[in-house]
Every structure is written in C-alpha cells, then in structure tokens.
Short mmCIF file of C-alpha atoms and ligand atoms in Angstrom, two decimals:
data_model
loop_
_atom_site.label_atom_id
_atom_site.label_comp_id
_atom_site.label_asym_id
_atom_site.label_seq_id
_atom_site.Cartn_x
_atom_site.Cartn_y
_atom_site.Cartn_z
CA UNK A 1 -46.23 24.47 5.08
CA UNK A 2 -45.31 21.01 6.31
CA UNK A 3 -47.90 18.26 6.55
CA UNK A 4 -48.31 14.68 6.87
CA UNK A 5 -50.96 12.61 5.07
CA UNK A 6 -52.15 9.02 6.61
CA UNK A 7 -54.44 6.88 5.66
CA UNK A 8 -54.75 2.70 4.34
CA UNK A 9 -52.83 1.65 0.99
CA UNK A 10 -55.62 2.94 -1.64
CA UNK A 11 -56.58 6.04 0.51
CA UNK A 12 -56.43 8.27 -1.99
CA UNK A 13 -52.74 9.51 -0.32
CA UNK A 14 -50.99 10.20 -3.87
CA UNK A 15 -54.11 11.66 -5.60
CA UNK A 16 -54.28 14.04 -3.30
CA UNK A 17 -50.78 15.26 -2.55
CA UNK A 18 -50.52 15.94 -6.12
CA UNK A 19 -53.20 18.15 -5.60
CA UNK A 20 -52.12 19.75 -2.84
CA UNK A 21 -48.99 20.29 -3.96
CA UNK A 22 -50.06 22.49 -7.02
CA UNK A 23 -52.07 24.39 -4.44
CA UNK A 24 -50.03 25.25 -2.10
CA UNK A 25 -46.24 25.28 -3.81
CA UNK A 26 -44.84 22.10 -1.50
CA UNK A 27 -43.35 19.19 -2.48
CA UNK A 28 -44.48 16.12 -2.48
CA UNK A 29 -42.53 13.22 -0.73
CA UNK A 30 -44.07 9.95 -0.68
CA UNK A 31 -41.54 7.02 0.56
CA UNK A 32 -43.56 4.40 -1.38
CA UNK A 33 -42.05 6.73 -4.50
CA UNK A 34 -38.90 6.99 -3.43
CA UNK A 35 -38.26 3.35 -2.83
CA UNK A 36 -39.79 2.57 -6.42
CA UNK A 37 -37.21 4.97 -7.52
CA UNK A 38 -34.28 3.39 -5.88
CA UNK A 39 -35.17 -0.10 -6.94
CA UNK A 40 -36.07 1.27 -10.90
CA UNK A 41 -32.05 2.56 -10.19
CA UNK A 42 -30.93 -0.66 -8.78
CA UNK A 43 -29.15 0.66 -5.52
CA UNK A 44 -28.94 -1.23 -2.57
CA UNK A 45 -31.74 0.37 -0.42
CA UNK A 46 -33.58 -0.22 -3.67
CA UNK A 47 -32.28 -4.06 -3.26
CA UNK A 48 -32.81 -4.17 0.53
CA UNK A 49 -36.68 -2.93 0.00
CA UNK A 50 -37.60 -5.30 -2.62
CA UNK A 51 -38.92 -8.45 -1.28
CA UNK A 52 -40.39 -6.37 2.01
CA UNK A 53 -43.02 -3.97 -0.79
CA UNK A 54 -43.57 -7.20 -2.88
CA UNK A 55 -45.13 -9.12 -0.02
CA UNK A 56 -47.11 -6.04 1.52
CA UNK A 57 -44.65 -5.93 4.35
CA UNK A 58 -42.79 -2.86 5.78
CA UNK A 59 -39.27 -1.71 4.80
CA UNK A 60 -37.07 -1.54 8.23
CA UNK A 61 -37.94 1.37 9.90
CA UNK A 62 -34.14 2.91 10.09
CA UNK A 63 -33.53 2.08 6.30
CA UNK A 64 -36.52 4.51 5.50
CA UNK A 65 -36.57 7.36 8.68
CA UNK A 66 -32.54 7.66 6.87
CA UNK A 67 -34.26 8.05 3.52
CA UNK A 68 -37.38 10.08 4.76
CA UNK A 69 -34.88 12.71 6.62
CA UNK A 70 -32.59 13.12 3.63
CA UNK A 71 -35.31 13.77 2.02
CA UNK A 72 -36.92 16.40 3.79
CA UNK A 73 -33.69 18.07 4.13
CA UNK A 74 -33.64 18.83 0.25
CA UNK A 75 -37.32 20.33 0.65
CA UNK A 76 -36.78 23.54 3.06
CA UNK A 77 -39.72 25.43 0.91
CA UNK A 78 -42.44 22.60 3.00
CA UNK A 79 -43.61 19.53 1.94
CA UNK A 80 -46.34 16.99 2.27
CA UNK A 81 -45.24 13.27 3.54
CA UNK A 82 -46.86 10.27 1.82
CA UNK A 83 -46.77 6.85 2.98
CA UNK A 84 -44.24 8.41 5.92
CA UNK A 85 -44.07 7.62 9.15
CA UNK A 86 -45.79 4.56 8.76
CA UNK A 87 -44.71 3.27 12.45
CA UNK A 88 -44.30 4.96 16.15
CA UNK A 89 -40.78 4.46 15.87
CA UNK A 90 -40.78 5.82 12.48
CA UNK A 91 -42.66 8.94 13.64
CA UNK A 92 -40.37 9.30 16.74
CA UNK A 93 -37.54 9.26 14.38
CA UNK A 94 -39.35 12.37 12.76
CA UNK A 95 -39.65 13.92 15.99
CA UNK A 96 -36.58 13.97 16.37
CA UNK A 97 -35.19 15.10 13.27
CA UNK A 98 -37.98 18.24 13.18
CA UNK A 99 -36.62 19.45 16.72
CA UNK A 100 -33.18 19.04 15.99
CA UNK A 101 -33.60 21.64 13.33
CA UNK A 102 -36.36 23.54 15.41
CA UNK A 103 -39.39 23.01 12.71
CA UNK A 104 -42.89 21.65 13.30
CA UNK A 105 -45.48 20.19 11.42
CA UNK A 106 -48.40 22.45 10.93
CA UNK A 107 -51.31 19.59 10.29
CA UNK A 108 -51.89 15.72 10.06
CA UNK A 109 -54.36 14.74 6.98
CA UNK A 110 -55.94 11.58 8.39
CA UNK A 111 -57.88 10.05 4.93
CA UNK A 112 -60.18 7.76 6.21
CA UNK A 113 -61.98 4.58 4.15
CA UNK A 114 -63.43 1.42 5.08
CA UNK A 115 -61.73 -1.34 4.06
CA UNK A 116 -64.37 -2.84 1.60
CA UNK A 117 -63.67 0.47 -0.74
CA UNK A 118 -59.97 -0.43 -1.00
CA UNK A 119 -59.67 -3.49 -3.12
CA UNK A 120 -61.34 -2.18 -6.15
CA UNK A 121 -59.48 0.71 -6.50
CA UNK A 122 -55.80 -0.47 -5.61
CA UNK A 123 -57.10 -2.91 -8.58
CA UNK A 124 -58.04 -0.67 -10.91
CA UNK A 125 -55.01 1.84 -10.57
CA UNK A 126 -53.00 2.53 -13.23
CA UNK A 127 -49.66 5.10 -12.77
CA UNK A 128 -47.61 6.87 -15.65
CA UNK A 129 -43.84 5.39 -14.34
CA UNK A 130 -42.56 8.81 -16.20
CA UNK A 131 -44.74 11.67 -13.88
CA UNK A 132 -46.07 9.45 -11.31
CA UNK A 133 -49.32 10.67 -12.21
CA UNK A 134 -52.17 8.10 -10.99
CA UNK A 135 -55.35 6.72 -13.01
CA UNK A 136 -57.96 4.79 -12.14
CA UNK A 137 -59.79 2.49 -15.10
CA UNK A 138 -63.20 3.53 -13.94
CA UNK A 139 -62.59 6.52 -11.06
CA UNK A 140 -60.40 8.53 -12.62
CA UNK A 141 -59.85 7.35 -16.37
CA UNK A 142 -56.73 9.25 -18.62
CA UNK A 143 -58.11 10.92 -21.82
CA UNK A 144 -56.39 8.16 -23.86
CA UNK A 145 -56.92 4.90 -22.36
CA UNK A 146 -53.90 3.24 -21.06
CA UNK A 147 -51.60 6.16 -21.67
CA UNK A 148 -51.01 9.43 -19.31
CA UNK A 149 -52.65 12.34 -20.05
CA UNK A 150 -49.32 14.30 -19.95
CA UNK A 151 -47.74 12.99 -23.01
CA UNK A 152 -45.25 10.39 -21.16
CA UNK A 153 -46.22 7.60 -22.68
CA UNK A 154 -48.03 3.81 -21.51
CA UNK A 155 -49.33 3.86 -17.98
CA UNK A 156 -48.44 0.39 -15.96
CA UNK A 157 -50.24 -1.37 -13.14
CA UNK A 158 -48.34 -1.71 -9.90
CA UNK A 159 -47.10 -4.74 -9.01
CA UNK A 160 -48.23 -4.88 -5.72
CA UNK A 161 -51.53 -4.37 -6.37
CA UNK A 162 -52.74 -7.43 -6.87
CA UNK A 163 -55.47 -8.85 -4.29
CA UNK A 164 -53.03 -10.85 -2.51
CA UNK A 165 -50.92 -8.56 -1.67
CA UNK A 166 -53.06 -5.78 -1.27
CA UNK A 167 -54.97 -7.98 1.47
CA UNK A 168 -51.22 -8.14 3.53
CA UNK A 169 -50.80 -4.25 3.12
CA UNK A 170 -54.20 -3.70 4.50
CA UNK A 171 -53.43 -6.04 6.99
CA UNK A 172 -50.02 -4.25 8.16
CA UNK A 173 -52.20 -0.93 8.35
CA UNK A 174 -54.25 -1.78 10.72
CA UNK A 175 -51.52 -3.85 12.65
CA UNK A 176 -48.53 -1.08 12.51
CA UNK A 177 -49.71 1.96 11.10
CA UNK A 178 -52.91 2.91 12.47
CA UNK A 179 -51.58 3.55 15.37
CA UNK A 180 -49.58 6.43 14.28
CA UNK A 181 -52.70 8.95 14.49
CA UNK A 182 -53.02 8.37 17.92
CA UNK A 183 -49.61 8.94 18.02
CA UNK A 184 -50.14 12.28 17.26
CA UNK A 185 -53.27 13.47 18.93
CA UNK A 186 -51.69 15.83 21.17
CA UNK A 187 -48.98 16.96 19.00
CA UNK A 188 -50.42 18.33 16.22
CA UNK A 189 -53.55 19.71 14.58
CA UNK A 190 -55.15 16.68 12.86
CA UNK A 191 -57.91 17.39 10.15
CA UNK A 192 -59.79 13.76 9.69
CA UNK A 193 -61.47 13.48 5.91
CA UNK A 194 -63.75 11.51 4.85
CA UNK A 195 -61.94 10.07 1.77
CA UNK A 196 -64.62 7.44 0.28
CA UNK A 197 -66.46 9.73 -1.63
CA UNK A 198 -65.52 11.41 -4.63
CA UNK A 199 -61.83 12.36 -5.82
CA UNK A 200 -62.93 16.43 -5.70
CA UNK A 201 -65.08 15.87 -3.06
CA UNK A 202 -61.94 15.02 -1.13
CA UNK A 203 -59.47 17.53 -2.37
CA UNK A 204 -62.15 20.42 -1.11
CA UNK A 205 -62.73 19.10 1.99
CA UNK A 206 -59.26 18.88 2.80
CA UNK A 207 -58.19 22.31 1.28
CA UNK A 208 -61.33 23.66 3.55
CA UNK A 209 -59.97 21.92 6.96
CA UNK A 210 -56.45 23.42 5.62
CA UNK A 211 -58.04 27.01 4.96
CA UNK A 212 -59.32 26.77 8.68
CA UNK A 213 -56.11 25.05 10.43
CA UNK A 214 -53.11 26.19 8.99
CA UNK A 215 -54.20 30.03 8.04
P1 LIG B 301 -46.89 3.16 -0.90
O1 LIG B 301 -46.49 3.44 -2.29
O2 LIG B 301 -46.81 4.25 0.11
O3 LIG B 301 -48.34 2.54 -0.94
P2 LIG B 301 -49.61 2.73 0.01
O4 LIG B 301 -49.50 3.50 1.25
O5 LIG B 301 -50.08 1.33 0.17
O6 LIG B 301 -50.50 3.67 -0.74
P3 LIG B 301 -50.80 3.65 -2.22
O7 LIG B 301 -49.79 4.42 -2.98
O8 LIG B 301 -51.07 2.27 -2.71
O9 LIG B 301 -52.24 4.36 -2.22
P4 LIG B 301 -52.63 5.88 -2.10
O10 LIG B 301 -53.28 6.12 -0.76
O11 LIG B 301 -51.51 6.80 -2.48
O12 LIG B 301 -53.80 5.90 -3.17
P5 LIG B 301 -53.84 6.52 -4.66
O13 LIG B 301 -53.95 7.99 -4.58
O14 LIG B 301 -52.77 5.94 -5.52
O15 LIG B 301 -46.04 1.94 -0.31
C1 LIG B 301 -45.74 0.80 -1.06
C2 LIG B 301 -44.83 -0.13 -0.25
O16 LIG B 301 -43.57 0.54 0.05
C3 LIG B 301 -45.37 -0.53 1.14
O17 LIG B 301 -46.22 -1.65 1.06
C4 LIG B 301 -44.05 -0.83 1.88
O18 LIG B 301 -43.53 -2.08 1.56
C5 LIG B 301 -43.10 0.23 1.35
N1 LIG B 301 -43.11 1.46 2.17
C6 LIG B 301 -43.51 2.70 1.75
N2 LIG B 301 -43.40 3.58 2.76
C7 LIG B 301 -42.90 2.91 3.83
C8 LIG B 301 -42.61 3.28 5.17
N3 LIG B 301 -42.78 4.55 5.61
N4 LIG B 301 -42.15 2.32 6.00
C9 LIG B 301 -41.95 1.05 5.58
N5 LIG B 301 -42.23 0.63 4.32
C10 LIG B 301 -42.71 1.55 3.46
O19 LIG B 301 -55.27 5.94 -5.10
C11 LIG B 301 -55.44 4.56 -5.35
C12 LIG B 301 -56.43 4.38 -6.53
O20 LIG B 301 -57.73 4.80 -6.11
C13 LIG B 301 -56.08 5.23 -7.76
O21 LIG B 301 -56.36 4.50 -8.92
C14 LIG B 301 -57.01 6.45 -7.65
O22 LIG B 301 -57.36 6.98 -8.92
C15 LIG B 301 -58.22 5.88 -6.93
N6 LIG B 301 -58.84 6.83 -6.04
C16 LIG B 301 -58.21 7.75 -5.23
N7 LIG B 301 -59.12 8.45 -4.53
C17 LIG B 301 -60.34 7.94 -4.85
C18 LIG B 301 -61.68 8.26 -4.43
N8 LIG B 301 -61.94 9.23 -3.55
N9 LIG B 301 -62.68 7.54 -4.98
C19 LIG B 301 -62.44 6.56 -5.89
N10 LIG B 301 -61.21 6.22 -6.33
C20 LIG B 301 -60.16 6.90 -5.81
#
C-alpha cells in the first residue's frame, strides 16, 4: 500500500502514520524526520535545511524530492509519506518518479483542522528523539511524565514549536501547501478526515475510509 498523508503542521500527520503503519505493515517516511536526522548527523543537507525548518520556512524543493525519492526507493514493501510533497512542484517531482518505475499511489489522507486547534498542541508536544514516538502534555500524556513510554529515555520539545514559529509554518501551509490536494483531485482517491477530534477517533475514521478505498 502506498499513501500520502496532508494536512497543517500539528495535524495529527505523525500520530497517525505510526498508527497506520503497525496496521498495515508500511513504513513510515516523514521528510520533517528525515531532515531532523540529517542535521542530528551533521551532513550537509542536514546543514543546508537548518535555518529554512528553524524559521517555519520550506527546505528547497529539489534538496528534498532527491531525499523523498531515495527514500521511497529503500521502501518497495509500501509506505506512508509524511510532511511529503509539501509543494506542486514537489508532488510533480513524485509523479514523476512513481511512473518512471510504473507504481501508483493507492489514497491521499487529507487531515483536516482549523487553525485555532493548532497552536496548543504543536505547544504541548513532546517527542522521544530515540523512537520518534510523539506525546502530548495534556492529549496524549506518556505513562511517566517527561520520559517515553518505550524505555528510551527523556522526551524533548521541538524546537520549532514555539508560537513564533509555529505561526510562519501555518502560514506557509496555507500559502504553498494547501494547494497540493487540489493537486490531486483527479489523480487519486482522496479520503478527507476530520482530524480535530479525538486521537482514536481519528485513527478509526481513517482505517474505515482505508477499509472502503483501498480494499
Ligand atoms: P515536519 O516535521 O513535517 O512538521 P509539520 O508538517 O509541521 O508537522 P508536525 O510534525 O509538526 O505535525 P504532525 O501533523 O505530524 O502532528 P503530530 O502527530 O506530531 O516539518 C518540519 C520542518 O521541516 C518544516 O517546517 C520544513 O522546514 C521542513 N520540511 C519538512 N518536509 C518538507 C518538505 N516536504 N518540503 C520542504 N520542507 C520540508 O501531533 C502534534 C501534537 O498534537 C502532538 O503532541 C500530538 O500528541 C497532538 N495531537 C495529534 N492528534 C491530536 C488530536 N486529534 N487531538 C489532540 N491532540 C492531538
């Protein structure tokens, strides 16, 4: 299964790839991962994308449709994309790529949340840097507080989830990503969720519009 998940910073995009991940034997790539992993490794992508994620801007779109296809090449079992494409040119790169090696995404996962929800929780996250597993201090609280349920050790805040900066990523949603779902209307299946109400609330609607689409 191959599937794309969009939807504003704070969506609810990670929570739910982990979860549909475990369901459905994919992997998860999320670029917004990937590019903390290359700057925690000091490379130069991870160099290049460093000032762009701390304002709330957008990496260069061919620095991260590179990255995003090399990526997807090492996942031939399916995968869900997270935070990927995040503009048209970025999702015409895709294209591209998927008909080169004749494949084709089965669904778009559009999470959908008014803005006012956002700011609280991109505030309130907290993320084990070991697993990648995501918290929330009142949503979605770890057994232990401050320290991931999985035995990795102290969760951390994101730095660029402070309200200033969370502000500018909302702000480059709406200017350059939001247009991506239209993007996509005639190309593939698109299942639209209602994502501000609760976490499991979510994860069954979307494995229902799956059930239905995909199968
Ligand atoms: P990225 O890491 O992709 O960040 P994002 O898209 O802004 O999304 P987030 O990871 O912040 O949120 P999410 O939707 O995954 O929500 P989560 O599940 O964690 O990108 C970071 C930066 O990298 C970008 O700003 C950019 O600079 C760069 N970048 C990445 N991809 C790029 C690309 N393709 N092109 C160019 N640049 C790129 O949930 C958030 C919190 O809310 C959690 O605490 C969670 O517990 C809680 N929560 C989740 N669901 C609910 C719910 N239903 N109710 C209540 N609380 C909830």
């Amino acid at each position: 299964m191959r599937l794309i998940l969009l939807g504003p910073p704070g969506a609810g995009k990670g929570t739910q790839c982990k979860r549909i991940i475990e369901k459905y034997g994919i992997t998860h790539l999320s670029s917004g991962d990937i590019l903390r992993a290359e700057r925690a490794a000091g490379t130069e992508l991870g160099k290049k994308a460093q000032s762009y994620m701390d304002s709330g801007a957008l990496v260069p779109d061919d620095l991260i449709i590179d990255m995003m296809i090399g990526a997807i090449k090492n996942a031939p079992a399916g995968y869900v994309l997270d935070g990927f494409p995040r503009t048209v040119v970025q999702a015409e790169g895709l294209d591209k790529a998927l008909s080169q090696a004749g494949e084709k995404i089965d669904a778009i996962v559009e999470l959908q949340v008014p803005d006012s929800a956002i700011l609280s929780r991109m505030t309130g996250r907290r993320s084990c840097p070991v697993c990648g597993q995501v918290y929330h201090i009142e949503n979605l609280k770890p057994k232990v507080e401050g320290r991931c349920d999985k035995g990795c050790g102290p969760l951390v805040q994101r730095p660029d989830d402070t309200p200033e900066v969370v502000m500018n990523r909302l702000k480059t949603y709406h200017e350059q990503t939001a247009a991506v779902v239209g993007y996509y209307q005639d190309k593939y299946p698109i299942l639209t969720i209602n994502a501000d109400q609760q976490i499991d609330k979510v994860t069954a609607d979307i494995f229902k519009g799956l059930e239905t689409l995909v199968h």
